[in-house]
PDB file of C-alpha atoms and ligand atoms in Angstrom:
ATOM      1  CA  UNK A   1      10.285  36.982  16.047  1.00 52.00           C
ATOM      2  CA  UNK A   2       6.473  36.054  16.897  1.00 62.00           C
ATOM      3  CA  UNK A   3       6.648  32.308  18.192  1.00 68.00           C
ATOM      4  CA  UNK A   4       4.627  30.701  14.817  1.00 80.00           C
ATOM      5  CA  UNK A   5       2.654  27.233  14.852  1.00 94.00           C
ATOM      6  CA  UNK A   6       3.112  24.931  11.730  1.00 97.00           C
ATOM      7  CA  UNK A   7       1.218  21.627  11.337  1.00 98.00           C
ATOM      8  CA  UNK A   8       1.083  19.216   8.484  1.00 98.00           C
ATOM      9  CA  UNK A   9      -1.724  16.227   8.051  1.00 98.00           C
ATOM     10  CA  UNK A  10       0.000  14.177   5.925  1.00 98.00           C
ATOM     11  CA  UNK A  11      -0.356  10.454   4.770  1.00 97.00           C
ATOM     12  CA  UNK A  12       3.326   8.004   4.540  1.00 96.00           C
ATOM     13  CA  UNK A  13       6.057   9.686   2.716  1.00 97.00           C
ATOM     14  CA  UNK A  14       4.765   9.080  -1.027  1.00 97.00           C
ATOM     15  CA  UNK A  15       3.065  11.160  -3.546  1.00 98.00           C
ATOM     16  CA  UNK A  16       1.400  14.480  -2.392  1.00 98.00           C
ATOM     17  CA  UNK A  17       2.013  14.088   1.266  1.00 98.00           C
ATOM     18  CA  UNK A  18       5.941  13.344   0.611  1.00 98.00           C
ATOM     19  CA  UNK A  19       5.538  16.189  -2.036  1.00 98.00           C
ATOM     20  CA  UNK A  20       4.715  18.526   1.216  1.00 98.00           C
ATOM     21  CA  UNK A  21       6.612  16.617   3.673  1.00 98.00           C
ATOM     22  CA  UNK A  22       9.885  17.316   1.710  1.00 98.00           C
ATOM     23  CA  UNK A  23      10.609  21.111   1.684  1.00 98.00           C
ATOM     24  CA  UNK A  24       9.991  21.638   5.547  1.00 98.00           C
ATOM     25  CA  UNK A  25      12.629  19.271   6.185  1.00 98.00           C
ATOM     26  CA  UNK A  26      15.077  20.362   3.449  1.00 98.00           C
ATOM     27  CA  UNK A  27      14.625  24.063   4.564  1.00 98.00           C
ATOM     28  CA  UNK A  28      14.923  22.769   7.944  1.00 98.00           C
ATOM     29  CA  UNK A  29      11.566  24.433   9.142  1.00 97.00           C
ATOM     30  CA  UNK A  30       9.992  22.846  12.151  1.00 96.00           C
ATOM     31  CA  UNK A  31       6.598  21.229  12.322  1.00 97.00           C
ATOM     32  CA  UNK A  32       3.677  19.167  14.020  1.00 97.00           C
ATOM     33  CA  UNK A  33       3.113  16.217  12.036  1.00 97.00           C
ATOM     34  CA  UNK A  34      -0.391  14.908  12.163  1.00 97.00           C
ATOM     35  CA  UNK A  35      -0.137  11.256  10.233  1.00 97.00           C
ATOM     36  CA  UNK A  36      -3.379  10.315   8.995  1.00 96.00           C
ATOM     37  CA  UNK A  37      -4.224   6.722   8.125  1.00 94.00           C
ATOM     38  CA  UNK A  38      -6.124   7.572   4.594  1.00 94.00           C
ATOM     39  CA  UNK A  39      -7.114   3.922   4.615  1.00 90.00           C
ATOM     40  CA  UNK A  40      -8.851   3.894   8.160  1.00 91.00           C
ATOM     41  CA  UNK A  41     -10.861   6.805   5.822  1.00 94.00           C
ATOM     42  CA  UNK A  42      -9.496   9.888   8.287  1.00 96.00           C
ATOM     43  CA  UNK A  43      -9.460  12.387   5.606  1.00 97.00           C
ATOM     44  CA  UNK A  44     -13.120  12.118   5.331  1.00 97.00           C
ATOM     45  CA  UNK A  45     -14.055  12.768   9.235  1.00 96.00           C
ATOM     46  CA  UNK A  46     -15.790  15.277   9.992  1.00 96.00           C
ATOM     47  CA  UNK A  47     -13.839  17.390  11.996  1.00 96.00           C
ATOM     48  CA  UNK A  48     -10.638  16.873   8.947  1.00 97.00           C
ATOM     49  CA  UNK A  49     -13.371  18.046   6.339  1.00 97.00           C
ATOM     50  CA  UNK A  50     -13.667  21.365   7.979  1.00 96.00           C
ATOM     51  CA  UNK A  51      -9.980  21.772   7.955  1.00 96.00           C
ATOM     52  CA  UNK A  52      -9.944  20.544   4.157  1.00 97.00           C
ATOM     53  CA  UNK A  53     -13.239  20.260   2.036  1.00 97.00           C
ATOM     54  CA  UNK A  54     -11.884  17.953  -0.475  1.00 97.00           C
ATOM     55  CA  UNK A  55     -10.983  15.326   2.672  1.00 97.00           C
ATOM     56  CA  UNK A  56      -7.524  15.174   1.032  1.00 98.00           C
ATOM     57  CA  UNK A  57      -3.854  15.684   2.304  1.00 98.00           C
ATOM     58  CA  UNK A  58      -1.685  17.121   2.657  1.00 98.00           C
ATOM     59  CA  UNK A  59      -2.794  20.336   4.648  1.00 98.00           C
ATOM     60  CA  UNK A  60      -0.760  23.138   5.911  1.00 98.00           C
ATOM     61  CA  UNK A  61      -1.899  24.930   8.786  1.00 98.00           C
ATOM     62  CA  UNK A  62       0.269  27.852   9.749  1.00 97.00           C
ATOM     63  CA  UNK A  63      -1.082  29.635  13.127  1.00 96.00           C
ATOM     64  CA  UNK A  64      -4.382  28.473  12.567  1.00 95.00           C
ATOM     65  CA  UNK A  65      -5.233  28.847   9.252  1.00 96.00           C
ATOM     66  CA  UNK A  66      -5.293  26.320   6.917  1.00 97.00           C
ATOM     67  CA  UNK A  67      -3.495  26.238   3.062  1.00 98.00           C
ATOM     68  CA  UNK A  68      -4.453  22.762   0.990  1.00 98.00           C
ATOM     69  CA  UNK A  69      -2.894  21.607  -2.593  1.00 98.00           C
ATOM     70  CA  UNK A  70       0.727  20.311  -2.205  1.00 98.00           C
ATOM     71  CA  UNK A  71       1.932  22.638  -4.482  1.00 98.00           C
ATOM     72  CA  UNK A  72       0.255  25.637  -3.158  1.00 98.00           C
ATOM     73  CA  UNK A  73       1.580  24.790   0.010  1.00 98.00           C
ATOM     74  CA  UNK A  74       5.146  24.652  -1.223  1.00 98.00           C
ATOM     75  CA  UNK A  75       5.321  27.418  -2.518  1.00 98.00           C
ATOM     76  CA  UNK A  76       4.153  28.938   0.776  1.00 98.00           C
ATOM     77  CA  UNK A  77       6.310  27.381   2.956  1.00 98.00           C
ATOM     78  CA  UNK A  78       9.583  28.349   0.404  1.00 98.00           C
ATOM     79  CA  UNK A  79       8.333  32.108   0.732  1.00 98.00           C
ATOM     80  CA  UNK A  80       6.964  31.890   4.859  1.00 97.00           C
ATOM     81  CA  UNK A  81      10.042  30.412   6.009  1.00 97.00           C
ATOM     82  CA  UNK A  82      13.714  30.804   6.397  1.00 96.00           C
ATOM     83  CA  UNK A  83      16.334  28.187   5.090  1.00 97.00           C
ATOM     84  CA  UNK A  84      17.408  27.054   1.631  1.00 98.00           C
ATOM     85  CA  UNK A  85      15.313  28.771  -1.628  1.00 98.00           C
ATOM     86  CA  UNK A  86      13.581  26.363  -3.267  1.00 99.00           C
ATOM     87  CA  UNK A  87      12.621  28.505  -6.022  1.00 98.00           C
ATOM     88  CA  UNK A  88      14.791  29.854  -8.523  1.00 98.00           C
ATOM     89  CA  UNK A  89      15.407  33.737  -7.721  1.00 98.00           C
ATOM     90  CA  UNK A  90      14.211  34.779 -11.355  1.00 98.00           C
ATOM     91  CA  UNK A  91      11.290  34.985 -12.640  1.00 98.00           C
ATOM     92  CA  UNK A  92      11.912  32.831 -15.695  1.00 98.00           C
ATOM     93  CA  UNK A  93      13.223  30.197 -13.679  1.00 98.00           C
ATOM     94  CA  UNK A  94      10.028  30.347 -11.322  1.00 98.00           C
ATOM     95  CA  UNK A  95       7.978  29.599 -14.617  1.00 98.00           C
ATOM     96  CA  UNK A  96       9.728  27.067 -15.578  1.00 98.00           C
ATOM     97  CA  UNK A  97       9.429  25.561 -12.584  1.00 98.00           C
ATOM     98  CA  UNK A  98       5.873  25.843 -12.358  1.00 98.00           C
ATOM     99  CA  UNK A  99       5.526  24.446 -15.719  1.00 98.00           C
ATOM    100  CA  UNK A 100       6.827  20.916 -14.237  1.00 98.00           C
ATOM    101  CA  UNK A 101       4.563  21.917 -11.062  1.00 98.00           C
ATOM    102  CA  UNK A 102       1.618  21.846 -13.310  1.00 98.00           C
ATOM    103  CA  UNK A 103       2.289  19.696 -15.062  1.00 98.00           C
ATOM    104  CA  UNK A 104       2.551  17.360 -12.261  1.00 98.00           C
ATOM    105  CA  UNK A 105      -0.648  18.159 -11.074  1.00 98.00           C
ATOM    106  CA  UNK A 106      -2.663  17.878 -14.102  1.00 98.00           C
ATOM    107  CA  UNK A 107      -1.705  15.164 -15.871  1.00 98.00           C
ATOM    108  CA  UNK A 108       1.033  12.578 -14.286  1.00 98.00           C
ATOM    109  CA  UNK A 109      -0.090  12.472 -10.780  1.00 98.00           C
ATOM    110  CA  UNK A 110      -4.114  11.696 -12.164  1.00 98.00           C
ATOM    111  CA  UNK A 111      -2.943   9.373 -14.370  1.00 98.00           C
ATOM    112  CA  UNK A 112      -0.328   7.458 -11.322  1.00 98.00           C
ATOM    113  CA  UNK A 113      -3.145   7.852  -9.091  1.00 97.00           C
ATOM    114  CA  UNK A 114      -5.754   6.108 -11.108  1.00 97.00           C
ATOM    115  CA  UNK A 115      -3.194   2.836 -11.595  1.00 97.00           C
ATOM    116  CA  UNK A 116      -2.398   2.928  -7.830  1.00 96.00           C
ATOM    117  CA  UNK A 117      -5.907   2.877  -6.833  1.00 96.00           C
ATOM    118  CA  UNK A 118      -6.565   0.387  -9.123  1.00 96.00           C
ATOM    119  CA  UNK A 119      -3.568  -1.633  -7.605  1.00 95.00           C
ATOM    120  CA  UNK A 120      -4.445  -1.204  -3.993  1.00 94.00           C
ATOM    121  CA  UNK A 121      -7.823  -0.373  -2.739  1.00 95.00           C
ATOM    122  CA  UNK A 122      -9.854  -3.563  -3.549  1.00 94.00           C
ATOM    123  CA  UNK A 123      -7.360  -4.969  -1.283  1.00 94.00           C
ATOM    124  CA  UNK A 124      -6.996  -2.604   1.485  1.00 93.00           C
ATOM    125  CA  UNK A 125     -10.640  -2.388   1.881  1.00 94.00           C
ATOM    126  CA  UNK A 126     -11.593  -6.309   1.527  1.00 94.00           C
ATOM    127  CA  UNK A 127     -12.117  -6.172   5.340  1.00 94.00           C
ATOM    128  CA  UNK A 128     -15.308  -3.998   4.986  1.00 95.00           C
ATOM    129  CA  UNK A 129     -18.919  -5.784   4.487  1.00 96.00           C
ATOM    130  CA  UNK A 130     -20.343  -3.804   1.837  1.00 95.00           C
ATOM    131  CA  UNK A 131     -22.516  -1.750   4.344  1.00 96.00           C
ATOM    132  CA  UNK A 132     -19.302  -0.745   6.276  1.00 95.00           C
ATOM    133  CA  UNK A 133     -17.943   0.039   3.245  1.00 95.00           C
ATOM    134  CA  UNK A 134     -21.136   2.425   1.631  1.00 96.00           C
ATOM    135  CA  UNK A 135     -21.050   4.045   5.076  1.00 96.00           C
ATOM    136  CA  UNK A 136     -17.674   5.270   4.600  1.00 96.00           C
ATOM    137  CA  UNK A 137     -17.740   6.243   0.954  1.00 96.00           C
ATOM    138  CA  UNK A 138     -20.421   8.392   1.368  1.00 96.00           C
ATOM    139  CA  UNK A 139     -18.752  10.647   3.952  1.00 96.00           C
ATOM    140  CA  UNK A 140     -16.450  11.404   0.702  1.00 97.00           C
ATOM    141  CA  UNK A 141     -17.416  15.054   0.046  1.00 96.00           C
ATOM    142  CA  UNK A 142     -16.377  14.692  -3.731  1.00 97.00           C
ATOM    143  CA  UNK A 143     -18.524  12.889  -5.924  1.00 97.00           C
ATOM    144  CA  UNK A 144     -15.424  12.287  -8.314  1.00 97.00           C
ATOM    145  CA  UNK A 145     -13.380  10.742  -4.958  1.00 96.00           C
ATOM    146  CA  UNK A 146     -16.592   8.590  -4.210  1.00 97.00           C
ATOM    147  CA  UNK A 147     -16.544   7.339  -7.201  1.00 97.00           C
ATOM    148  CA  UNK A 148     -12.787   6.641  -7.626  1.00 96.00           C
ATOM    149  CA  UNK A 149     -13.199   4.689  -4.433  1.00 96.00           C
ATOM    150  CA  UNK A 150     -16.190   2.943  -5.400  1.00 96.00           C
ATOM    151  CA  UNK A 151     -14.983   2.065  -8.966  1.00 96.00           C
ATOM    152  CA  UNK A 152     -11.398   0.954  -7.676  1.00 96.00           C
ATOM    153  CA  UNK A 153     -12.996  -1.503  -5.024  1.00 96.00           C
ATOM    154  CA  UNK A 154     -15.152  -2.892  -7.462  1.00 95.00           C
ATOM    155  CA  UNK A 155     -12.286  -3.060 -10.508  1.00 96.00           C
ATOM    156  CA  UNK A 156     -14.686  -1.655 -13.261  1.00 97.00           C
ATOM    157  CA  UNK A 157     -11.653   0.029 -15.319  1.00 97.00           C
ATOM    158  CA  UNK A 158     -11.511  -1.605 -18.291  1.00 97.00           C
ATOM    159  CA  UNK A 159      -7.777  -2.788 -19.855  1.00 97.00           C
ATOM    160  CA  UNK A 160      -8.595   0.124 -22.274  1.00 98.00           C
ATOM    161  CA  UNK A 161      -8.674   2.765 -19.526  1.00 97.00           C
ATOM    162  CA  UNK A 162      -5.341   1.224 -17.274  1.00 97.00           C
ATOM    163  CA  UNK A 163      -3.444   1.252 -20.845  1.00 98.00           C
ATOM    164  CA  UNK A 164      -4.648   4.967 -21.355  1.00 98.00           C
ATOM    165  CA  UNK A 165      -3.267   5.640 -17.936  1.00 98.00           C
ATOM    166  CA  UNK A 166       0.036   3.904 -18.591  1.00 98.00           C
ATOM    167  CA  UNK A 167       0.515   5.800 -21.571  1.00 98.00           C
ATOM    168  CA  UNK A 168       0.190   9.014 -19.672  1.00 98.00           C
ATOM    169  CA  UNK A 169       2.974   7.771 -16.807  1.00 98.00           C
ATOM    170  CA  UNK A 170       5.204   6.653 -20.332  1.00 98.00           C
ATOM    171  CA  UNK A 171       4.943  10.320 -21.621  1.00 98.00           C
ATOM    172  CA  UNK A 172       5.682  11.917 -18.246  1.00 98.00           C
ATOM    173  CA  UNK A 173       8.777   9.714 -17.825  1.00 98.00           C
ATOM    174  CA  UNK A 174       9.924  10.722 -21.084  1.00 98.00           C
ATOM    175  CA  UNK A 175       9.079  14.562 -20.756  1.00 98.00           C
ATOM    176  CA  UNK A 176      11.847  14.181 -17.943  1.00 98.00           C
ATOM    177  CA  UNK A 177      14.593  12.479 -19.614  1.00 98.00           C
ATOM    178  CA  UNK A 178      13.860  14.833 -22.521  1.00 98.00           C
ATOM    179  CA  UNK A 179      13.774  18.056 -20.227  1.00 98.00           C
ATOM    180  CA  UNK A 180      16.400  17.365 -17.455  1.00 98.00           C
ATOM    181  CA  UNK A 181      18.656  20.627 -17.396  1.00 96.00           C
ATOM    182  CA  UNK A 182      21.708  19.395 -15.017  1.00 95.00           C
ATOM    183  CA  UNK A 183      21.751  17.379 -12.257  1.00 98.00           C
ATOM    184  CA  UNK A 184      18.344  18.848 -10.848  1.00 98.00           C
ATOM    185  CA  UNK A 185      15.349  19.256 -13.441  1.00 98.00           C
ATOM    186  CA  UNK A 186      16.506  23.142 -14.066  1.00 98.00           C
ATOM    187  CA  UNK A 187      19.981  22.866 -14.000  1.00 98.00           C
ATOM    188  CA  UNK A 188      22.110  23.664 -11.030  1.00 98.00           C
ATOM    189  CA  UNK A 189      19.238  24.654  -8.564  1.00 98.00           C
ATOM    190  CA  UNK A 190      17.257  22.176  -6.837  1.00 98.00           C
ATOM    191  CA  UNK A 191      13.759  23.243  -6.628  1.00 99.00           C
ATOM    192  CA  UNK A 192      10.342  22.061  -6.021  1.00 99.00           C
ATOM    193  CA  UNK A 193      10.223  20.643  -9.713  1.00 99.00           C
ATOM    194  CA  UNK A 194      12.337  18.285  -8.148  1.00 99.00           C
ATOM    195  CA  UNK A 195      10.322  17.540  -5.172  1.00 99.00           C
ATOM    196  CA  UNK A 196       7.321  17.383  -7.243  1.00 98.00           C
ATOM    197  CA  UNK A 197       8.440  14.903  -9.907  1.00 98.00           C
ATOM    198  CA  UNK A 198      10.130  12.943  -6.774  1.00 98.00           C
ATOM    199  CA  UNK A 199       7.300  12.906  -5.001  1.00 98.00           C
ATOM    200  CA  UNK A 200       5.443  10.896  -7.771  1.00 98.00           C
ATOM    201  CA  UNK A 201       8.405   8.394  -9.052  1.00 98.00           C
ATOM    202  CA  UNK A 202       9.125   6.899  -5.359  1.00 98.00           C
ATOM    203  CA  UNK A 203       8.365   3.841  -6.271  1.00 96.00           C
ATOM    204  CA  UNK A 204       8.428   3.942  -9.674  1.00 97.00           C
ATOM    205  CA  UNK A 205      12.042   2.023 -10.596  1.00 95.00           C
ATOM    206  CA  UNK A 206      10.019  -1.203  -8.339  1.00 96.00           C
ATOM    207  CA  UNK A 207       6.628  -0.854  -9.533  1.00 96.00           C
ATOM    208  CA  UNK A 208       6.730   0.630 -12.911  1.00 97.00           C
ATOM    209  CA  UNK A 209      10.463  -0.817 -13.893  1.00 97.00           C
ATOM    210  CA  UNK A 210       9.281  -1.106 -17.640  1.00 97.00           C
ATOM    211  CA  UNK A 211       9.087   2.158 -17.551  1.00 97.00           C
ATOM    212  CA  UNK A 212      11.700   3.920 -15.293  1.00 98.00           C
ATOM    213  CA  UNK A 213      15.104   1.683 -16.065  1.00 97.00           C
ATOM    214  CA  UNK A 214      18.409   2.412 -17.264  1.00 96.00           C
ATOM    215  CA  UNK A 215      17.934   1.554 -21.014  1.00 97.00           C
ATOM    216  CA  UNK A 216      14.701   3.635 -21.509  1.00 96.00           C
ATOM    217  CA  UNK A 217      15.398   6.405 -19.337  1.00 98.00           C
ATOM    218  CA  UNK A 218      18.519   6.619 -18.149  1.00 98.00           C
ATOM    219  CA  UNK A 219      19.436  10.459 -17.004  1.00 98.00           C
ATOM    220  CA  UNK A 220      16.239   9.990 -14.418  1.00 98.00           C
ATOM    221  CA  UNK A 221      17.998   6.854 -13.208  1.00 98.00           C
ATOM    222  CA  UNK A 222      20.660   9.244 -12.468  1.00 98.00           C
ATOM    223  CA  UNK A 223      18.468  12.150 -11.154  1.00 98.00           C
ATOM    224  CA  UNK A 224      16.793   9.656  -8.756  1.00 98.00           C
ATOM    225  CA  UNK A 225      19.716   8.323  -7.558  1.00 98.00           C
ATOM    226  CA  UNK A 226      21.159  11.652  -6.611  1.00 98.00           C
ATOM    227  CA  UNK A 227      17.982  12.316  -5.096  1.00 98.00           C
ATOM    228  CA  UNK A 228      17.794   9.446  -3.018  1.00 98.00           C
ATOM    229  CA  UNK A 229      20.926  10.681  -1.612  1.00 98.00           C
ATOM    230  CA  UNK A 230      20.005  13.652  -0.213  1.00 98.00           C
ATOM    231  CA  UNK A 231      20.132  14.055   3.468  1.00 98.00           C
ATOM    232  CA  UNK A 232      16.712  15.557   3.842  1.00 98.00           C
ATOM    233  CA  UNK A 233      14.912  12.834   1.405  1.00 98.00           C
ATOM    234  CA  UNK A 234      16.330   9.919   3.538  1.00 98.00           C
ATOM    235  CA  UNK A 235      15.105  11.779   6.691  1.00 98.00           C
ATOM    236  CA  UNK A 236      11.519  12.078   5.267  1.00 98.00           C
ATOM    237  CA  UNK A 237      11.559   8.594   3.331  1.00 98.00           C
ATOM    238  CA  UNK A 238      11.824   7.393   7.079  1.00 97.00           C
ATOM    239  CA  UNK A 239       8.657   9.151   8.536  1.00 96.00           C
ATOM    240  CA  UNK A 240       6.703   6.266  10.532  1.00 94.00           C
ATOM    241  CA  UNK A 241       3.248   5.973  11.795  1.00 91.00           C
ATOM    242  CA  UNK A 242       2.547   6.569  15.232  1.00 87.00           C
ATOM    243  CA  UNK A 243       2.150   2.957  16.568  1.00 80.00           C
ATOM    244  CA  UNK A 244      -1.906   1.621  16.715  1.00 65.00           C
ATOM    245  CA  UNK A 245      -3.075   5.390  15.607  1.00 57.00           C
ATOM    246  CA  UNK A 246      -6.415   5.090  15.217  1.00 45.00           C
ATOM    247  CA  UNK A 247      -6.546   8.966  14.977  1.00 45.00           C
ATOM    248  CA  UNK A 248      -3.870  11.294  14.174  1.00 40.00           C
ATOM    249  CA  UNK A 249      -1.445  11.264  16.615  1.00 38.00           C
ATOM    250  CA  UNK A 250       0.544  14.467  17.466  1.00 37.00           C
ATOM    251  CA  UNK A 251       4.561  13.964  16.892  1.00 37.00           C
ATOM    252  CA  UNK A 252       7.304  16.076  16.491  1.00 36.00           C
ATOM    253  CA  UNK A 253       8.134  16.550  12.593  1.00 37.00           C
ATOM    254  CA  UNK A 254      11.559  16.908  13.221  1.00 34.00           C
TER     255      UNK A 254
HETATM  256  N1  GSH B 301      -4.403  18.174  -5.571  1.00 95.61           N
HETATM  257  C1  GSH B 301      -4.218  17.676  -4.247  1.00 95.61           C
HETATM  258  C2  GSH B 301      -4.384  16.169  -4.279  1.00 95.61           C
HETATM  259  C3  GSH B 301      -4.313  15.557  -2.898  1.00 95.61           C
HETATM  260  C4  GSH B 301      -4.473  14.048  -2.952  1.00 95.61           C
HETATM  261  O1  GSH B 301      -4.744  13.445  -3.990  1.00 95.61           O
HETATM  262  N2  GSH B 301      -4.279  13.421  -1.777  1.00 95.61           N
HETATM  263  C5  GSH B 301      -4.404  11.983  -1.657  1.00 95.61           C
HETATM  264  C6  GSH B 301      -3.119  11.392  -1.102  1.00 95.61           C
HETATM  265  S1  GSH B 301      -1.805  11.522  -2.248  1.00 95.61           S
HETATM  266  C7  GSH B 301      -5.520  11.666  -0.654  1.00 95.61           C
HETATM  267  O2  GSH B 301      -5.698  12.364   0.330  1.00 95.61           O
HETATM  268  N3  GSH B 301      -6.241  10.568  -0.906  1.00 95.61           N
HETATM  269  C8  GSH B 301      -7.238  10.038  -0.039  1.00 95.61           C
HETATM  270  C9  GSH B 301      -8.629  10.284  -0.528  1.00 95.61           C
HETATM  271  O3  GSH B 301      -8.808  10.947  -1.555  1.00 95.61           O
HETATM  272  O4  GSH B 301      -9.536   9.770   0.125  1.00 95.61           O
HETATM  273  C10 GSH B 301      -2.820  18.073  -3.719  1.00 95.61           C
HETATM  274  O5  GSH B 301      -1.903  18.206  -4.536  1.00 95.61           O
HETATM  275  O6  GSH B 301      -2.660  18.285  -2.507  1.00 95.61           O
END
């Protein structure tokens, strides 16, 4: 076998970097991990732009080339690479997972997004003078990302908007408990439904506990327990940053 290269830029181990982060080590595939600090604005360098125009992670890139969207990329690495199949073996199953995939995408991780920018970035960027600041933004290559940034530093969303948002995170919580099939969302498989829906709850039983708690919601109590116990999801929960990186640092991912 051809001696491949495999690389991930990723951010900590939450949301759509742990989302990508999560499958290589299950499957037990072997990477380069390239840790960006997303609030020192890395993603938006030049040189990170070229490997992904949105300035987002994660990104994949497999012998040169580059594959971005978490989910895209998951499903790549499940078919590139040897080790356990993380999607089910029929094509039913596949959609169904891909309905949870999707509906990840679309419409909880926008709405969790929104409420964790609103939560954190005035804060994380209070440091900046507003010059610094403007100089940074407008390296974004998305006008929807500038103005995310620009409209979570400056706290515009009204209570109208956050509640909107909260609503959506209530639904997709609910969705869950009403859809779990087993002990993994499609029964006896674990698949990437399960990373994806991980990847977005880390922290919800500590910062959204009204929602995600034993009375309201109490099979995904159970589902993230047994997920927090797997093997490969405490190995990746305990990625660090390469110490003072003020640039992506090269370490091995496993
Ligand atoms: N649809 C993309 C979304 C990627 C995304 O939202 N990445 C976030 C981290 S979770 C990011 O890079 N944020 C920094 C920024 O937008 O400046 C995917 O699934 O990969």
């Amino acid at each position: 076998m051809e001696l491949q290269m495999l690389e991930l830029y990723h951010g900590s181990p939450a949301a759509n970097s742990l989302k990508a982060l999560l499958p290589l080590k299950e499957k037990g595939v072997e990477y380069v991990s390239h840790y960006m600090n997303l609030l020192e604005f890395e993603q938006h360098e030049p040189w990170f732009v070229k490997i992904n125009p949105n300035g987002q992670v994660p990104v994949l890139v497999h012998d040169g080339r580059s594959i971005t969207e978490s989910t895209v990329i998951n499903e790549y690495v499940d078919e590139s690479f040897p080790g356990v199949p993380l999607r089910p073996a029929d094509a039913y199953g596949r959609a169904q997972m891909r309905i949870w995939t999707k509906f990840v995408d679309e419409y909880f991780c926008p709405a969790l997004s929104f409420l964790g920018w609103h939560a954190m970035i005035r804060t994380a960027v209070k440091h900046l003078t507003p010059e610094e600041f403007e100089a940074r933004i407008a390296r974004i290559p998305l006008k929807e990302q500038r103005d995310k940034w620009r409209e979570s530093a400056a706290q515009v969303w009204t209570d109208g908007q956050l509640e909107d948002w909260r609503r959506r995170v209530r639904t997709s919580i609910a969705r869950m408990e009403e859809g779990l099939r087993g002990p993994w969302m499609l029964g006896e498989q674990f698949t990437l439904a399960d990373v994806s829906l991980f990847s977005m709850l880390i922290r919800m039983p500590q910062y959204y506990a009204e929602i995600v708690n034993d009375r309201d919601s109490p099979r995904v109590i159970e589902w993230y327990g047994r997920m927090m116990n797997r093997p490969a999801v405490k190995e990746t929960l305990a990625i660090q940053p390469p110490a003072g990186a003020e640039r992506p640092r090269r370490s091995t991912g496993r």
